[in-house]
Coordinates of C-alpha atoms in Angstrom, one line a residue:
X1 CA 0.0 -0.1 -0.1
X2 CA 1.0 3.7 -0.2
X3 CA 1.0 6.9 1.5
X4 CA 0.5 10.2 -0.5
X5 CA 0.8 8.2 -3.5
X6 CA 4.8 7.9 -3.2
X7 CA 5.8 6.4 -0.1
X8 CA 5.2 2.4 0.4
X9 CA 3.8 1.2 3.7
X10 CA 6.2 -1.7 4.7
X11 CA 5.6 -3.6 8.0
X12 CA 2.5 -1.5 8.9
X13 CA -1.3 -1.9 8.5
X14 CA -2.8 0.3 6.2
X15 CA -6.1 1.5 7.4
X16 CA -9.4 0.7 5.2
X17 CA -11.9 3.1 4.0
X18 CA -14.8 4.3 6.2
X19 CA -17.2 2.6 3.8
X20 CA -16.0 -1.0 3.4
X21 CA -19.3 -2.3 1.9
X22 CA -22.4 -0.4 0.2
X23 CA -24.5 -2.9 -1.8
X24 CA -28.0 -3.7 -3.0
X25 CA -29.1 -7.2 -4.1
X26 CA -31.9 -8.8 -6.1
X27 CA -32.8 -12.4 -5.7
X28 CA -35.4 -14.6 -7.6
X29 CA -36.1 -18.3 -6.5
X30 CA -36.3 -20.3 -9.9
X31 CA -37.3 -23.6 -8.3
X32 CA -37.4 -25.2 -5.0
X33 CA -33.4 -25.9 -5.5
X34 CA -32.3 -23.0 -7.5
X35 CA -32.0 -19.2 -7.4
X36 CA -30.5 -16.4 -9.2
X37 CA -28.9 -13.2 -7.4
X38 CA -27.6 -10.0 -8.8
X39 CA -25.5 -7.5 -6.7
X40 CA -24.4 -4.0 -7.5
X41 CA -21.9 -2.3 -5.1
X42 CA -20.1 1.2 -5.2
X43 CA -17.8 -0.9 -2.5
X44 CA -18.0 -4.5 -2.0
X45 CA -16.8 -8.1 -2.7
X46 CA -16.0 -9.6 -5.9
X47 CA -16.4 -13.2 -6.6
X48 CA -12.8 -14.1 -5.5
X49 CA -11.2 -16.0 -2.8
X50 CA -12.4 -17.4 0.4
X51 CA -14.5 -15.5 2.7
X52 CA -12.5 -12.6 4.0
X53 CA -10.5 -13.3 7.2
X54 CA -12.5 -11.1 9.6
X55 CA -15.6 -12.9 8.5
X56 CA -14.4 -16.2 8.8
X57 CA -15.4 -18.2 12.1
X58 CA -12.1 -19.8 11.9
X59 CA -10.5 -16.3 12.5
X60 CA -13.4 -15.0 14.6
X61 CA -11.3 -14.1 17.8
X62 CA -8.0 -13.4 15.9
X63 CA -7.7 -9.6 15.3
X64 CA -4.6 -9.7 13.0
X65 CA -4.6 -10.1 9.1
X66 CA -2.8 -12.9 7.5
X67 CA 0.4 -12.3 6.0
X68 CA -1.2 -13.5 2.8
X69 CA -4.2 -11.1 2.9
X70 CA -3.1 -9.7 -0.6
X71 CA -3.1 -13.3 -1.9
X72 CA -6.4 -14.4 -0.6
X73 CA -8.9 -11.9 0.4
X74 CA -7.7 -8.2 -0.3
X75 CA -10.4 -7.4 -3.0
X76 CA -13.3 -7.5 -0.2
X77 CA -13.2 -3.8 -0.4
X78 CA -13.1 -3.4 -4.2
X79 CA -15.2 -0.6 -5.9
X80 CA -17.6 -0.4 -8.7
X81 CA -18.4 -4.1 -8.1
X82 CA -21.2 -5.9 -10.4
X83 CA -21.8 -9.6 -9.3
X84 CA -24.1 -12.5 -10.5
X85 CA -24.7 -15.8 -8.7
X86 CA -26.6 -18.9 -9.4
X87 CA -27.5 -21.3 -6.7
X88 CA -28.5 -25.0 -7.4
X89 CA -28.7 -27.2 -4.4
X90 CA -25.3 -27.5 -2.9
X91 CA -23.5 -25.7 -5.8
X92 CA -23.1 -21.9 -6.4
X93 CA -21.4 -20.4 -9.6
X94 CA -20.6 -16.7 -9.3
X95 CA -19.0 -14.0 -11.8
X96 CA -18.1 -10.5 -11.2
X97 CA -16.7 -7.4 -12.9
X98 CA -15.0 -4.6 -10.8
X99 CA -12.4 -1.9 -10.7
X100 CA -9.3 -3.4 -9.5
X101 CA -7.3 -0.7 -8.2
X102 CA -6.5 -1.0 -4.5
X103 CA -8.0 1.9 -2.3
X104 CA -5.7 4.9 -1.7
X105 CA -4.9 6.9 1.4
X106 CA -8.2 9.1 1.2
X107 CA -10.4 7.1 3.5
X108 CA -13.9 9.1 3.4
X109 CA -14.6 8.9 -0.3
X110 CA -16.0 6.5 -2.8
X111 CA -13.5 5.5 -5.4
X112 CA -15.4 4.8 -8.5
X113 CA -13.7 3.5 -11.5
X114 CA -14.0 1.4 -14.7
X115 CA -15.0 -2.2 -14.7
X116 CA -11.4 -3.2 -15.7
X117 CA -11.2 -6.5 -13.8
X118 CA -13.0 -9.7 -13.5
X119 CA -13.3 -12.9 -11.6
X120 CA -15.3 -16.2 -11.3
X121 CA -15.8 -18.4 -8.3
X122 CA -17.6 -21.8 -7.5
X123 CA -18.8 -22.8 -4.0
X124 CA -19.6 -26.2 -2.8
X125 CA -21.6 -27.0 0.3
X126 CA -21.7 -30.8 0.9
X127 CA -23.0 -30.4 4.4
X128 CA -24.1 -27.5 6.6
X129 CA -20.8 -27.4 8.4
X130 CA -18.5 -27.3 5.3
X131 CA -17.7 -24.6 2.6
X132 CA -15.4 -25.1 -0.1
X133 CA -14.5 -22.6 -3.0
X134 CA -12.3 -22.2 -5.9
X135 CA -11.8 -19.0 -7.9
X136 CA -9.9 -17.1 -10.3
X137 CA -9.5 -13.3 -11.1
X138 CA -7.8 -10.8 -13.3
X139 CA -6.9 -7.7 -11.7
X140 CA -5.8 -4.6 -13.8
X141 CA -3.0 -2.8 -12.1
X142 CA -4.2 -3.1 -8.4
X143 CA -1.1 -1.3 -6.9
X144 CA -0.4 2.2 -7.5
X145 CA 3.4 2.0 -7.3
X146 CA 3.7 -1.2 -9.0
X147 CA 3.0 -1.3 -12.7
X148 CA 1.5 -4.5 -14.2
X149 CA -1.8 -6.6 -13.8
X150 CA -2.2 -9.6 -11.4
X151 CA -3.8 -13.0 -11.8
X152 CA -5.1 -14.5 -8.7
X153 CA -6.1 -18.3 -8.1
X154 CA -7.5 -19.5 -4.8
X155 CA -8.9 -22.8 -3.4
X156 CA -10.1 -23.0 0.5
X157 CA -12.2 -25.3 2.5
X158 CA -13.9 -24.4 5.9
X159 CA -15.4 -26.6 8.4
X160 CA -17.4 -25.4 11.6
X161 CA -19.4 -26.9 14.2
X162 CA -21.6 -25.0 16.6
X163 CA -22.4 -26.1 20.2
X164 CA -24.6 -24.7 22.9
X165 CA -21.9 -23.1 24.7
X166 CA -19.5 -22.3 21.8
X167 CA -18.2 -23.5 18.4
X168 CA -15.1 -25.1 16.7
X169 CA -14.1 -23.8 13.2
X170 CA -11.1 -24.5 10.8
X171 CA -10.1 -23.2 7.3
X172 CA -7.3 -24.3 5.1
X173 CA -6.4 -22.3 1.8
X174 CA -4.0 -22.2 -1.1
X175 CA -3.5 -19.2 -3.0
X176 CA -1.4 -17.7 -5.8
X177 CA -0.7 -14.2 -7.2
X178 CA 1.0 -13.9 -10.5
X179 CA 2.5 -10.4 -10.9
X180 CA 4.3 -8.8 -13.8
X181 CA 7.9 -10.0 -12.3
X182 CA 7.1 -12.7 -9.7
X183 CA 5.0 -15.3 -8.8
X184 CA 3.9 -15.3 -5.1
X185 CA 2.2 -18.6 -3.2
X186 CA 0.9 -19.2 0.1
X187 CA -0.5 -21.8 2.4
X188 CA -2.7 -21.1 5.3
X189 CA -4.5 -23.0 8.0
X190 CA -6.4 -21.5 11.0
X191 CA -8.6 -22.5 13.7
X192 CA -10.8 -21.1 16.7
X193 CA -12.4 -23.1 19.4
X194 CA -14.7 -21.1 21.9
X195 CA -16.1 -22.9 25.0
X196 CA -18.3 -20.7 27.2
X197 CA -16.3 -17.5 28.0
X198 CA -13.1 -18.7 26.8
X199 CA -11.7 -19.1 23.3
X200 CA -8.5 -20.2 21.7
X201 CA -7.0 -19.5 18.3
X202 CA -4.3 -20.2 16.0
X203 CA -2.8 -19.8 12.4
X204 CA 0.1 -21.1 10.4
X205 CA 0.9 -19.7 7.0
X206 CA 3.8 -20.1 4.6
X207 CA 3.8 -17.3 2.4
X208 CA 6.2 -16.2 -0.5
X209 CA 7.0 -12.6 -0.3
X210 CA 9.0 -10.0 -2.6
X211 CA 11.9 -9.7 -0.2
X212 CA 13.2 -6.5 -1.8
X213 CA 10.0 -4.9 -0.7
X214 CA 10.7 -5.7 2.8
X215 CA 14.1 -4.0 2.8
X216 CA 12.7 -0.6 2.6
X217 CA 13.9 1.8 3.6
X218 CA 17.4 0.4 3.2
X219 CA 16.6 0.0 -0.5
X220 CA 13.8 1.7 -2.6
X221 CA 12.2 -1.2 -4.4
X222 CA 11.7 -0.8 -8.1
X223 CA 9.8 -3.6 -10.1
X224 CA 12.2 -5.4 -12.2
X225 CA 12.7 -8.9 -13.8
X226 CA 14.1 -11.5 -11.8
X227 CA 12.7 -10.1 -8.3
X228 CA 13.6 -11.9 -5.4
X229 CA 10.9 -14.3 -3.8
X230 CA 11.5 -16.0 -0.7
X231 CA 9.2 -18.0 1.8
X232 CA 8.2 -16.6 5.4
X233 CA 6.7 -18.7 8.0
X234 CA 4.3 -17.5 10.8
X235 CA 2.7 -19.3 13.6
X236 CA 0.2 -17.4 15.8
X237 CA -1.4 -18.7 19.0
X238 CA -3.7 -16.7 21.2
X239 CA -6.8 -16.8 23.6
X240 CA -9.6 -14.5 24.4
X241 CA -11.7 -14.3 27.7
X242 CA -15.1 -12.6 28.1
X243 CA -15.0 -10.6 31.1
X244 CA -18.6 -8.9 30.9
X245 CA -21.7 -8.8 28.9
X246 CA -23.4 -5.1 28.4
X247 CA -26.5 -5.0 26.5
X248 CA -26.0 -8.0 24.6
X249 CA -22.2 -7.3 23.7
X250 CA -19.7 -9.5 25.0
X251 CA -16.4 -7.7 26.3
X252 CA -13.2 -9.8 26.1
X253 CA -9.7 -9.3 26.9
X254 CA -7.0 -11.4 24.9
X255 CA -3.7 -11.7 23.6
X256 CA -1.5 -13.7 21.2
X257 CA 2.1 -14.3 20.1
X258 CA 3.5 -15.0 16.6
X259 CA 6.7 -16.7 15.7
X260 CA 8.3 -15.9 12.3
X261 CA 10.7 -17.7 10.1
X262 CA 12.5 -15.4 7.6
X263 CA 14.9 -16.0 4.8
X264 CA 18.7 -15.1 5.3
X265 CA 18.5 -11.9 3.5
X266 CA 15.7 -10.4 5.9
X267 CA 17.7 -11.6 9.0
X268 CA 19.5 -8.5 9.2
X269 CA 16.5 -6.3 9.2
X270 CA 14.0 -8.5 10.9
X271 CA 16.3 -10.5 13.5
X272 CA 17.0 -14.3 13.2
X273 CA 13.9 -15.4 14.9
X274 CA 11.4 -12.6 15.1
X275 CA 8.6 -12.6 17.4
X276 CA 5.5 -10.4 18.1
X277 CA 2.8 -10.2 20.6
X278 CA -0.1 -8.1 21.4
X279 CA -2.8 -7.5 24.0
X280 CA -6.3 -6.3 22.9
X281 CA -9.9 -5.7 24.2
X282 CA -12.7 -7.2 22.1
X283 CA -16.4 -6.2 21.7
X284 CA -18.6 -8.7 19.6
X285 CA -22.4 -9.9 20.0
X286 CA -22.5 -12.2 22.8
X287 CA -25.1 -14.4 20.8
X288 CA -22.6 -15.8 18.2
X289 CA -25.6 -17.1 16.2
X290 CA -26.3 -13.5 15.1
X291 CA -22.9 -13.2 13.7
X292 CA -22.9 -13.8 10.0
X293 CA -19.6 -15.8 9.8
X294 CA -18.7 -17.4 6.8
X295 CA -20.8 -15.4 4.5
X296 CA -20.0 -13.3 1.5
X297 CA -22.0 -10.3 0.1
X298 CA -23.5 -12.5 -2.4
X299 CA -24.6 -15.2 0.1
X300 CA -26.1 -12.5 2.0
X301 CA -28.0 -11.3 -0.8
X302 CA -29.2 -14.6 -1.9
X303 CA -30.2 -15.6 1.9
X304 CA -27.8 -18.4 1.9
X305 CA -27.1 -17.9 5.6
X306 CA -24.4 -20.1 6.9
X307 CA -23.4 -20.1 10.4
X308 CA -20.9 -22.5 12.4

């Protein structure tokens, strides 16, 4: 991401726009087992990738974005989205057109643009607890400071089981981004287990990164043929404890620690064995059944509710 159109943001979390989804949908049942849905969104989700990490039950208590967010689900806040979906029993097929550029540093506007990118996605729900998807997308020049288009491929499987006092949820995903001068791949597996007021969560990911970008400001990266790509490992484990319920909101305190494995070239800047940790407060609906986990914009529009 960028700041002021010039400076790259490295090792920092960029803020999202104030409006992260504004959408209208129209859904028509064709038979007892089939339905067609159309969605238009100035800001919304194209048909690409798994359910975004902040909406997955498997990462419900983990406040950190995956390192591979831009391989799996960064398009969840795309602009000028037009999407169609066809549901037939346990199978759903989606297609979308949208504006492929990532949001800029101005966070209170709507960033309309031409429908220059497209994607397609297939969902399979063999049982109420399983959600499987495969998707492919073409993004026209999504990064302001990096010329070139991207082609993104994703497959994922999520499983969840709800109990009277909590739930358990898991997600595994494989993804690939083909850029102008590099190809980045990632594997992710994560899970959350909630029992009563206590939750534990974890995530492992092996993600390929463009090493030269992470050396900023020691070097200023300029895209070029033969860019260095290296594998970074990250393992996170954490817990949350609800300490109070106020007007239907569960107030929790939590923390986590992440252990990293970095390539040789990054050990001078990121240490041999980097470790990070955080402590946080969490506010969420106390009734977990009211949280629309494992749902996308199109699933909500078609009435295909999927809870753990």
